[in-house]
PDB file of C-alpha atoms in Angstrom:
ATOM      1  CA  MET A   1    -154.980 -58.613 -54.465  1.00  0.00           C
ATOM      2  CA  HIS A   2    -157.873 -56.574 -52.735  1.00  0.00           C
ATOM      3  CA  THR A   3    -160.183 -57.982 -54.728  1.00  0.00           C
ATOM      4  CA  THR A   4    -158.298 -61.362 -54.465  1.00  0.00           C
ATOM      5  CA  LYS A   5    -158.364 -61.455 -50.553  1.00  0.00           C
ATOM      6  CA  THR A   6    -162.412 -60.273 -51.457  1.00  0.00           C
ATOM      7  CA  GLY A   7    -163.278 -62.783 -52.834  1.00  0.00           C
ATOM      8  CA  TRP A   8    -161.551 -65.497 -50.544  1.00  0.00           C
ATOM      9  CA  GLY A   9    -163.792 -63.980 -47.816  1.00  0.00           C
ATOM     10  CA  LEU A  10    -166.698 -63.678 -49.370  1.00  0.00           C
ATOM     11  CA  LEU A  11    -166.081 -67.866 -50.104  1.00  0.00           C
ATOM     12  CA  ALA A  12    -164.354 -69.198 -47.180  1.00  0.00           C
ATOM     13  CA  PRO A  13    -168.115 -69.475 -45.428  1.00  0.00           C
ATOM     14  CA  ALA A  14    -169.404 -71.996 -47.968  1.00  0.00           C
ATOM     15  CA  LEU A  15    -165.866 -73.423 -48.154  1.00  0.00           C
ATOM     16  CA  LEU A  16    -165.838 -73.843 -43.979  1.00  0.00           C
ATOM     17  CA  TRP A  17    -170.090 -75.338 -44.114  1.00  0.00           C
ATOM     18  CA  ILE A  18    -168.514 -78.238 -47.015  1.00  0.00           C
ATOM     19  CA  VAL A  19    -165.504 -79.247 -44.781  1.00  0.00           C
ATOM     20  CA  ALA A  20    -167.533 -79.932 -41.701  1.00  0.00           C
ATOM     21  CA  PHE A  21    -170.409 -80.845 -43.067  1.00  0.00           C
ATOM     22  CA  PHE A  22    -169.822 -83.021 -45.600  1.00  0.00           C
ATOM     23  CA  THR A  23    -166.014 -83.721 -46.393  1.00  0.00           C
ATOM     24  CA  VAL A  24    -164.771 -84.757 -42.637  1.00  0.00           C
ATOM     25  CA  PRO A  25    -168.138 -86.259 -42.360  1.00  0.00           C
ATOM     26  CA  MET A  26    -167.196 -88.605 -45.510  1.00  0.00           C
ATOM     27  CA  ALA A  27    -164.021 -88.634 -44.945  1.00  0.00           C
ATOM     28  CA  LEU A  28    -165.264 -90.666 -40.996  1.00  0.00           C
ATOM     29  CA  MET A  29    -167.978 -92.435 -42.884  1.00  0.00           C
ATOM     30  CA  VAL A  30    -164.342 -93.769 -44.956  1.00  0.00           C
ATOM     31  CA  ALA A  31    -162.314 -94.695 -42.178  1.00  0.00           C
ATOM     32  CA  VAL A  32    -164.768 -96.491 -40.223  1.00  0.00           C
ATOM     33  CA  SER A  33    -166.000 -98.678 -43.159  1.00  0.00           C
ATOM     34  CA  LEU A  34    -162.985-100.003 -42.502  1.00  0.00           C
ATOM     35  CA  TRP A  35    -163.342-100.984 -38.843  1.00  0.00           C
ATOM     36  CA  SER A  36    -165.144-103.956 -37.969  1.00  0.00           C
ATOM     37  CA  ARG A  37    -167.382-104.918 -34.942  1.00  0.00           C
ATOM     38  CA  GLU A  38    -166.136-107.746 -32.803  1.00  0.00           C
ATOM     39  CA  LYS A  39    -167.433-109.591 -29.891  1.00  0.00           C
ATOM     40  CA  GLY A  40    -170.037-106.568 -29.331  1.00  0.00           C
ATOM     41  CA  LYS A  41    -167.290-103.352 -29.796  1.00  0.00           C
ATOM     42  CA  ILE A  42    -165.612-101.455 -33.197  1.00  0.00           C
ATOM     43  CA  VAL A  43    -161.982-102.458 -33.954  1.00  0.00           C
ATOM     44  CA  GLN A  44    -159.926-100.289 -36.558  1.00  0.00           C
ATOM     45  CA  THR A  45    -159.091-103.699 -37.784  1.00  0.00           C
ATOM     46  CA  TRP A  46    -158.012-101.319 -41.379  1.00  0.00           C
ATOM     47  CA  ASP A  47    -158.878-103.420 -43.970  1.00  0.00           C
ATOM     48  CA  LEU A  48    -161.416-103.926 -46.164  1.00  0.00           C
ATOM     49  CA  GLY A  49    -163.508-106.570 -44.776  1.00  0.00           C
ATOM     50  CA  ASN A  50    -166.328-105.033 -44.627  1.00  0.00           C
ATOM     51  CA  TYR A  51    -166.495-104.541 -48.603  1.00  0.00           C
ATOM     52  CA  ALA A  52    -165.836-108.125 -49.414  1.00  0.00           C
ATOM     53  CA  ASN A  53    -168.834-108.890 -46.288  1.00  0.00           C
ATOM     54  CA  PHE A  54    -171.232-107.447 -48.987  1.00  0.00           C
ATOM     55  CA  LEU A  55    -170.073-109.288 -51.977  1.00  0.00           C
ATOM     56  CA  GLU A  56    -170.334-112.953 -49.892  1.00  0.00           C
ATOM     57  CA  LYS A  57    -173.519-112.610 -48.337  1.00  0.00           C
ATOM     58  CA  SER A  58    -176.361-113.025 -50.891  1.00  0.00           C
ATOM     59  CA  TYR A  59    -178.698-111.187 -48.798  1.00  0.00           C
ATOM     60  CA  PHE A  60    -176.653-107.897 -49.037  1.00  0.00           C
ATOM     61  CA  MET A  61    -176.202-108.410 -52.900  1.00  0.00           C
ATOM     62  CA  GLN A  62    -179.621-108.897 -53.067  1.00  0.00           C
ATOM     63  CA  GLY A  63    -180.546-105.885 -51.597  1.00  0.00           C
ATOM     64  CA  LEU A  64    -179.266-103.757 -53.717  1.00  0.00           C
ATOM     65  CA  VAL A  65    -180.277-105.303 -57.066  1.00  0.00           C
ATOM     66  CA  ASN A  66    -184.143-105.333 -55.144  1.00  0.00           C
ATOM     67  CA  SER A  67    -183.240-100.911 -55.078  1.00  0.00           C
ATOM     68  CA  LEU A  68    -182.003-101.019 -58.397  1.00  0.00           C
ATOM     69  CA  GLU A  69    -185.391-103.197 -60.182  1.00  0.00           C
ATOM     70  CA  ILE A  70    -187.446-100.555 -57.928  1.00  0.00           C
ATOM     71  CA  THR A  71    -185.600 -96.875 -58.859  1.00  0.00           C
ATOM     72  CA  ALA A  72    -185.631 -98.452 -61.686  1.00  0.00           C
ATOM     73  CA  LEU A  73    -188.926 -99.114 -62.804  1.00  0.00           C
ATOM     74  CA  VAL A  74    -190.166 -95.902 -60.804  1.00  0.00           C
ATOM     75  CA  THR A  75    -187.713 -94.630 -62.396  1.00  0.00           C
ATOM     76  CA  ILE A  76    -189.266 -95.499 -66.398  1.00  0.00           C
ATOM     77  CA  ILE A  77    -192.569 -95.488 -65.138  1.00  0.00           C
ATOM     78  CA  SER A  78    -192.882 -92.564 -63.358  1.00  0.00           C
ATOM     79  CA  VAL A  79    -190.954 -90.692 -66.673  1.00  0.00           C
ATOM     80  CA  LEU A  80    -193.462 -92.229 -69.303  1.00  0.00           C
ATOM     81  CA  LEU A  81    -196.841 -90.583 -67.030  1.00  0.00           C
ATOM     82  CA  ALA A  82    -194.855 -87.642 -66.868  1.00  0.00           C
ATOM     83  CA  TYR A  83    -194.110 -86.561 -70.412  1.00  0.00           C
ATOM     84  CA  PRO A  84    -197.885 -86.242 -70.949  1.00  0.00           C
ATOM     85  CA  LEU A  85    -198.842 -84.544 -67.715  1.00  0.00           C
ATOM     86  CA  ALA A  86    -196.208 -82.117 -68.948  1.00  0.00           C
ATOM     87  CA  TRP A  87    -197.374 -81.931 -72.307  1.00  0.00           C
ATOM     88  CA  ILE A  88    -200.981 -81.367 -71.743  1.00  0.00           C
ATOM     89  CA  ILE A  89    -200.308 -78.909 -68.872  1.00  0.00           C
ATOM     90  CA  ALA A  90    -197.859 -76.608 -71.775  1.00  0.00           C
ATOM     91  CA  GLU A  91    -199.778 -77.465 -75.518  1.00  0.00           C
ATOM     92  CA  GLN A  92    -203.199 -77.861 -74.081  1.00  0.00           C
ATOM     93  CA  VAL A  93    -203.889 -76.255 -70.716  1.00  0.00           C
ATOM     94  CA  PRO A  94    -204.885 -72.219 -71.910  1.00  0.00           C
ATOM     95  CA  ALA A  95    -202.718 -69.695 -70.762  1.00  0.00           C
ATOM     96  CA  ARG A  96    -204.674 -68.894 -67.810  1.00  0.00           C
ATOM     97  CA  PHE A  97    -205.010 -72.296 -66.353  1.00  0.00           C
ATOM     98  CA  ARG A  98    -201.632 -72.887 -66.222  1.00  0.00           C
ATOM     99  CA  ARG A  99    -200.732 -72.090 -63.341  1.00  0.00           C
ATOM    100  CA  LEU A 100    -203.058 -73.753 -61.328  1.00  0.00           C
ATOM    101  CA  ALA A 101    -202.702 -76.467 -63.527  1.00  0.00           C
ATOM    102  CA  LEU A 102    -198.989 -76.696 -62.343  1.00  0.00           C
ATOM    103  CA  ILE A 103    -200.687 -75.631 -58.118  1.00  0.00           C
ATOM    104  CA  LEU A 104    -202.179 -78.759 -58.774  1.00  0.00           C
ATOM    105  CA  ALA A 105    -199.372 -80.556 -59.859  1.00  0.00           C
ATOM    106  CA  ILE A 106    -197.423 -79.934 -56.935  1.00  0.00           C
ATOM    107  CA  LEU A 107    -199.590 -80.766 -54.629  1.00  0.00           C
ATOM    108  CA  PRO A 108    -197.609 -83.752 -53.653  1.00  0.00           C
ATOM    109  CA  PHE A 109    -195.338 -82.122 -52.181  1.00  0.00           C
ATOM    110  CA  TRP A 110    -197.069 -80.468 -49.851  1.00  0.00           C
ATOM    111  CA  THR A 111    -198.038 -83.136 -48.030  1.00  0.00           C
ATOM    112  CA  SER A 112    -195.861 -84.790 -45.001  1.00  0.00           C
ATOM    113  CA  TYR A 113    -193.748 -87.694 -46.629  1.00  0.00           C
ATOM    114  CA  VAL A 114    -194.920 -90.089 -43.326  1.00  0.00           C
ATOM    115  CA  VAL A 115    -197.894 -89.100 -44.398  1.00  0.00           C
ATOM    116  CA  ARG A 116    -198.477 -89.350 -47.632  1.00  0.00           C
ATOM    117  CA  SER A 117    -196.952 -92.612 -47.959  1.00  0.00           C
ATOM    118  CA  TYR A 118    -198.759 -94.562 -44.802  1.00  0.00           C
ATOM    119  CA  SER A 119    -202.049 -92.714 -46.021  1.00  0.00           C
ATOM    120  CA  TRP A 120    -201.610 -94.773 -49.897  1.00  0.00           C
ATOM    121  CA  LEU A 121    -201.135 -98.521 -47.233  1.00  0.00           C
ATOM    122  CA  LEU A 122    -204.952 -97.149 -46.106  1.00  0.00           C
ATOM    123  CA  VAL A 123    -205.846 -97.074 -49.760  1.00  0.00           C
ATOM    124  CA  LEU A 124    -203.761-100.263 -51.104  1.00  0.00           C
ATOM    125  CA  GLY A 125    -204.287-102.598 -47.913  1.00  0.00           C
ATOM    126  CA  LYS A 126    -206.811-105.475 -47.583  1.00  0.00           C
ATOM    127  CA  GLY A 127    -210.550-102.959 -47.104  1.00  0.00           C
ATOM    128  CA  GLY A 128    -208.469-100.212 -49.037  1.00  0.00           C
ATOM    129  CA  ILE A 129    -210.425 -98.010 -52.005  1.00  0.00           C
ATOM    130  CA  VAL A 130    -208.438-100.663 -54.902  1.00  0.00           C
ATOM    131  CA  ASN A 131    -209.418-103.298 -53.610  1.00  0.00           C
ATOM    132  CA  GLN A 132    -213.620-102.112 -52.380  1.00  0.00           C
ATOM    133  CA  THR A 133    -213.740-101.015 -55.865  1.00  0.00           C
ATOM    134  CA  LEU A 134    -212.093-103.827 -58.082  1.00  0.00           C
ATOM    135  CA  LEU A 135    -214.456-106.189 -55.720  1.00  0.00           C
ATOM    136  CA  SER A 136    -217.913-103.940 -56.066  1.00  0.00           C
ATOM    137  CA  ILE A 137    -218.061-104.385 -60.674  1.00  0.00           C
ATOM    138  CA  GLY A 138    -216.947-108.145 -60.230  1.00  0.00           C
ATOM    139  CA  LEU A 139    -213.169-108.149 -61.318  1.00  0.00           C
ATOM    140  CA  ILE A 140    -212.232-110.229 -58.011  1.00  0.00           C
ATOM    141  CA  ALA A 141    -213.767-112.475 -55.572  1.00  0.00           C
ATOM    142  CA  GLU A 142    -211.163-111.848 -52.728  1.00  0.00           C
ATOM    143  CA  PRO A 143    -208.942-108.458 -52.052  1.00  0.00           C
ATOM    144  CA  LEU A 144    -205.986-108.232 -53.601  1.00  0.00           C
ATOM    145  CA  GLU A 145    -202.670-108.512 -51.411  1.00  0.00           C
ATOM    146  CA  ILE A 146    -201.346-105.117 -52.555  1.00  0.00           C
ATOM    147  CA  ALA A 147    -200.070-103.628 -49.272  1.00  0.00           C
ATOM    148  CA  SER A 148    -196.802-105.131 -48.103  1.00  0.00           C
ATOM    149  CA  THR A 149    -195.041-105.740 -51.571  1.00  0.00           C
ATOM    150  CA  ARG A 150    -192.790-104.192 -54.399  1.00  0.00           C
ATOM    151  CA  ALA A 151    -195.770-103.477 -56.459  1.00  0.00           C
ATOM    152  CA  ALA A 152    -196.805-100.460 -53.509  1.00  0.00           C
ATOM    153  CA  THR A 153    -193.739 -99.436 -53.340  1.00  0.00           C
ATOM    154  CA  VAL A 154    -194.165 -98.703 -56.728  1.00  0.00           C
ATOM    155  CA  ILE A 155    -197.130 -96.582 -56.554  1.00  0.00           C
ATOM    156  CA  GLY A 156    -195.852 -94.619 -53.336  1.00  0.00           C
ATOM    157  CA  PHE A 157    -192.877 -93.560 -55.425  1.00  0.00           C
ATOM    158  CA  VAL A 158    -193.777 -93.908 -58.648  1.00  0.00           C
ATOM    159  CA  HIS A 159    -196.917 -90.981 -57.047  1.00  0.00           C
ATOM    160  CA  PHE A 160    -194.943 -88.853 -55.963  1.00  0.00           C
ATOM    161  CA  PHE A 161    -192.061 -88.757 -58.425  1.00  0.00           C
ATOM    162  CA  THR A 162    -194.015 -87.944 -61.480  1.00  0.00           C
ATOM    163  CA  MET A 163    -194.683 -84.613 -60.289  1.00  0.00           C
ATOM    164  CA  LEU A 164    -191.315 -84.120 -59.853  1.00  0.00           C
ATOM    165  CA  LEU A 165    -190.242 -85.509 -63.764  1.00  0.00           C
ATOM    166  CA  THR A 166    -193.294 -82.985 -64.863  1.00  0.00           C
ATOM    167  CA  LEU A 167    -192.230 -79.598 -63.670  1.00  0.00           C
ATOM    168  CA  THR A 168    -188.880 -80.546 -64.760  1.00  0.00           C
ATOM    169  CA  ILE A 169    -190.123 -81.712 -68.507  1.00  0.00           C
ATOM    170  CA  TYR A 170    -192.580 -78.558 -68.294  1.00  0.00           C
ATOM    171  CA  ALA A 171    -189.847 -76.438 -67.686  1.00  0.00           C
ATOM    172  CA  ASN A 172    -188.090 -77.128 -71.287  1.00  0.00           C
ATOM    173  CA  LEU A 173    -191.358 -77.615 -72.959  1.00  0.00           C
ATOM    174  CA  VAL A 174    -192.416 -73.533 -72.150  1.00  0.00           C
ATOM    175  CA  GLN A 175    -188.977 -72.896 -73.218  1.00  0.00           C
ATOM    176  CA  LEU A 176    -189.024 -74.454 -77.247  1.00  0.00           C
ATOM    177  CA  PRO A 177    -189.790 -71.928 -79.651  1.00  0.00           C
ATOM    178  CA  PRO A 178    -192.721 -72.025 -81.610  1.00  0.00           C
ATOM    179  CA  ASN A 179    -190.037 -71.314 -85.187  1.00  0.00           C
ATOM    180  CA  TYR A 180    -188.697 -75.300 -84.574  1.00  0.00           C
ATOM    181  CA  ARG A 181    -192.375 -76.471 -85.257  1.00  0.00           C
ATOM    182  CA  ARG A 182    -192.736 -74.207 -87.848  1.00  0.00           C
ATOM    183  CA  ALA A 183    -189.856 -75.051 -89.398  1.00  0.00           C
ATOM    184  CA  ALA A 184    -189.966 -78.549 -88.771  1.00  0.00           C
ATOM    185  CA  ALA A 185    -193.810 -78.315 -90.051  1.00  0.00           C
ATOM    186  CA  ASP A 186    -192.269 -76.558 -94.161  1.00  0.00           C
ATOM    187  CA  LEU A 187    -190.490 -79.137 -94.483  1.00  0.00           C
ATOM    188  CA  GLY A 188    -192.537 -82.054 -94.207  1.00  0.00           C
ATOM    189  CA  ALA A 189    -191.923 -83.511 -91.086  1.00  0.00           C
ATOM    190  CA  SER A 190    -195.918 -84.864 -90.149  1.00  0.00           C
ATOM    191  CA  GLY A 191    -196.799 -84.182 -86.269  1.00  0.00           C
ATOM    192  CA  LEU A 192    -194.312 -87.496 -84.760  1.00  0.00           C
ATOM    193  CA  GLN A 193    -191.726 -86.757 -86.631  1.00  0.00           C
ATOM    194  CA  THR A 194    -191.885 -83.607 -85.409  1.00  0.00           C
ATOM    195  CA  PHE A 195    -191.580 -84.689 -81.937  1.00  0.00           C
ATOM    196  CA  ARG A 196    -188.761 -87.143 -82.853  1.00  0.00           C
ATOM    197  CA  HIS A 197    -186.539 -85.556 -84.091  1.00  0.00           C
ATOM    198  CA  VAL A 198    -186.992 -81.806 -82.588  1.00  0.00           C
ATOM    199  CA  ILE A 199    -189.039 -81.602 -79.432  1.00  0.00           C
ATOM    200  CA  LEU A 200    -187.730 -84.632 -78.234  1.00  0.00           C
ATOM    201  CA  PRO A 201    -184.202 -83.828 -78.237  1.00  0.00           C
ATOM    202  CA  LEU A 202    -184.096 -81.003 -77.110  1.00  0.00           C
ATOM    203  CA  THR A 203    -186.799 -81.299 -74.105  1.00  0.00           C
ATOM    204  CA  LEU A 204    -183.618 -84.597 -73.081  1.00  0.00           C
ATOM    205  CA  PRO A 205    -182.070 -82.462 -70.865  1.00  0.00           C
ATOM    206  CA  GLY A 206    -184.974 -82.101 -69.112  1.00  0.00           C
ATOM    207  CA  ILE A 207    -186.196 -85.365 -69.206  1.00  0.00           C
ATOM    208  CA  MET A 208    -182.574 -86.893 -67.811  1.00  0.00           C
ATOM    209  CA  VAL A 209    -182.377 -84.065 -65.013  1.00  0.00           C
ATOM    210  CA  GLY A 210    -185.877 -84.841 -62.990  1.00  0.00           C
ATOM    211  CA  ALA A 211    -185.139 -88.885 -64.092  1.00  0.00           C
ATOM    212  CA  PHE A 212    -181.819 -88.397 -62.511  1.00  0.00           C
ATOM    213  CA  LEU A 213    -183.354 -86.610 -59.110  1.00  0.00           C
ATOM    214  CA  THR A 214    -185.861 -89.235 -59.328  1.00  0.00           C
ATOM    215  CA  PHE A 215    -182.822 -91.706 -59.308  1.00  0.00           C
ATOM    216  CA  VAL A 216    -181.262 -90.234 -56.094  1.00  0.00           C
ATOM    217  CA  LEU A 217    -183.998 -89.916 -54.691  1.00  0.00           C
ATOM    218  CA  CYS A 218    -185.949 -93.124 -54.689  1.00  0.00           C
ATOM    219  CA  ILE A 219    -182.560 -95.697 -54.159  1.00  0.00           C
ATOM    220  CA  GLY A 220    -182.094 -93.785 -51.051  1.00  0.00           C
ATOM    221  CA  ASP A 221    -185.429 -93.572 -49.756  1.00  0.00           C
ATOM    222  CA  TYR A 222    -185.951 -94.901 -46.299  1.00  0.00           C
ATOM    223  CA  ILE A 223    -189.563 -94.211 -45.117  1.00  0.00           C
ATOM    224  CA  THR A 224    -191.806 -95.530 -48.557  1.00  0.00           C
ATOM    225  CA  PRO A 225    -190.154 -98.659 -48.503  1.00  0.00           C
ATOM    226  CA  GLN A 226    -190.427 -99.120 -44.804  1.00  0.00           C
ATOM    227  CA  ILE A 227    -194.393 -98.296 -45.108  1.00  0.00           C
ATOM    228  CA  LEU A 228    -195.178 -99.848 -48.024  1.00  0.00           C
ATOM    229  CA  GLY A 229    -193.665-102.847 -48.817  1.00  0.00           C
ATOM    230  CA  GLY A 230    -192.594-104.351 -44.792  1.00  0.00           C
ATOM    231  CA  ASN A 231    -190.417-106.252 -44.867  1.00  0.00           C
ATOM    232  CA  ASN A 232    -190.598-108.709 -47.198  1.00  0.00           C
ATOM    233  CA  GLU A 233    -187.630-107.134 -50.129  1.00  0.00           C
ATOM    234  CA  LEU A 234    -184.888-105.046 -48.164  1.00  0.00           C
ATOM    235  CA  THR A 235    -183.508-102.071 -49.865  1.00  0.00           C
ATOM    236  CA  LEU A 236    -180.637-100.717 -49.340  1.00  0.00           C
ATOM    237  CA  PRO A 237    -181.086 -98.056 -46.684  1.00  0.00           C
ATOM    238  CA  GLN A 238    -183.170-101.050 -44.980  1.00  0.00           C
ATOM    239  CA  ILE A 239    -180.253-103.387 -44.469  1.00  0.00           C
ATOM    240  CA  ILE A 240    -178.101-100.362 -43.561  1.00  0.00           C
ATOM    241  CA  MET A 241    -180.695 -99.008 -40.636  1.00  0.00           C
ATOM    242  CA  LEU A 242    -180.727-102.879 -39.513  1.00  0.00           C
ATOM    243  CA  GLN A 243    -177.412-103.048 -39.338  1.00  0.00           C
ATOM    244  CA  ILE A 244    -177.193 -99.605 -37.215  1.00  0.00           C
ATOM    245  CA  GLY A 245    -180.568-100.135 -35.230  1.00  0.00           C
ATOM    246  CA  ARG A 246    -180.033-104.384 -34.419  1.00  0.00           C
ATOM    247  CA  ARG A 247    -176.716-105.027 -34.636  1.00  0.00           C
ATOM    248  CA  ALA A 248    -175.163-101.670 -33.931  1.00  0.00           C
ATOM    249  CA  ASP A 249    -172.605-102.421 -36.688  1.00  0.00           C
ATOM    250  CA  PHE A 250    -171.510 -99.010 -37.782  1.00  0.00           C
ATOM    251  CA  PRO A 251    -168.314-100.083 -39.651  1.00  0.00           C
ATOM    252  CA  MET A 252    -170.524-102.196 -42.213  1.00  0.00           C
ATOM    253  CA  ALA A 253    -173.444 -99.820 -41.855  1.00  0.00           C
ATOM    254  CA  SER A 254    -170.701 -97.060 -43.292  1.00  0.00           C
ATOM    255  CA  ALA A 255    -169.276 -99.450 -45.924  1.00  0.00           C
ATOM    256  CA  ILE A 256    -173.185 -99.911 -47.328  1.00  0.00           C
ATOM    257  CA  ALA A 257    -173.785 -96.726 -47.069  1.00  0.00           C
ATOM    258  CA  LEU A 258    -170.633 -96.033 -49.372  1.00  0.00           C
ATOM    259  CA  ILE A 259    -171.653 -98.384 -51.991  1.00  0.00           C
ATOM    260  CA  LEU A 260    -174.504 -97.285 -52.237  1.00  0.00           C
ATOM    261  CA  MET A 261    -173.056 -93.575 -52.666  1.00  0.00           C
ATOM    262  CA  SER A 262    -170.856 -95.874 -55.344  1.00  0.00           C
ATOM    263  CA  VAL A 263    -173.883 -96.287 -57.482  1.00  0.00           C
ATOM    264  CA  VAL A 264    -175.112 -92.928 -57.189  1.00  0.00           C
ATOM    265  CA  THR A 265    -172.163 -91.945 -58.928  1.00  0.00           C
ATOM    266  CA  VAL A 266    -172.359 -94.100 -61.534  1.00  0.00           C
ATOM    267  CA  ALA A 267    -175.827 -93.229 -62.448  1.00  0.00           C
ATOM    268  CA  TYR A 268    -174.321 -89.106 -62.105  1.00  0.00           C
ATOM    269  CA  ILE A 269    -171.896 -89.880 -64.517  1.00  0.00           C
ATOM    270  CA  ALA A 270    -174.075 -91.910 -67.103  1.00  0.00           C
ATOM    271  CA  CYS A 271    -175.972 -88.530 -67.397  1.00  0.00           C
ATOM    272  CA  ALA A 272    -173.333 -86.535 -66.191  1.00  0.00           C
ATOM    273  CA  ARG A 273    -173.152 -85.304 -70.364  1.00  0.00           C
ATOM    274  CA  TRP A 274    -177.184 -84.808 -70.033  1.00  0.00           C
ATOM    275  CA  LEU A 275    -176.937 -82.405 -66.948  1.00  0.00           C
ATOM    276  CA  ARG A 276    -173.810 -81.017 -68.487  1.00  0.00           C
ATOM    277  CA  LEU A 277    -176.107 -79.668 -71.385  1.00  0.00           C
ATOM    278  CA  GLU A 278    -178.770 -78.542 -69.545  1.00  0.00           C
ATOM    279  CA  ARG A 279    -176.628 -76.491 -67.002  1.00  0.00           C
ATOM    280  CA  VAL A 280    -175.692 -74.495 -70.277  1.00  0.00           C
TER     281      VAL A 280
END
């Protein structure tokens, strides 16, 4: 009995923290999402009108589509870039230089998120280094419109999330016993067959963990689409901020935020198999 009381006593601060800063705010958000804004005032209507409004109005649905398309594109490109980079660091870089390579890989994390986004805006602008280089070598006749487009948003995201995925994949690669590859070679497997049937399945949990983190952070990000994408293609976080900042429609903003959380929950369920495997 004493042990049980001690355990609950140690657990109580964490439980109180979760209740105070997660459960209660979440319950309030759900309640507010069932209210409505009428004539500039919040009315406690207790219905699903905001959710119906989300489904009926095309710009809300387009915001969801934009968010999903950008997030999927960023996740796929980041995985394709991160895996070879993680492989090079784990397999090709000498052990004495591996720590330096990892430090270089995480350098983007040392820069302010806002500063990094504005830096990309300068790089991708009409007078930026990308356009100036293309003009100087004659590939284009006039500057390209890269900034304030979806392409700029994707580039900014990929720059950050490639490094995040590199770390998760690298952590799996360095844990692979070399005997697995020797056994595959002894059985006559080629290098490609060894990768497809041995290395890739064993590193898939690391890929999925990184991909899920990329999905969650990307789909909920407001800063990068706002700075690099402008207001040409609004994502759900941008729409939520518009509902709060311009219309003060907190019920609608709460409903959209809960829909966004539902999308993340569906993504987690889809990745749960690999996430559980990674924890083991």
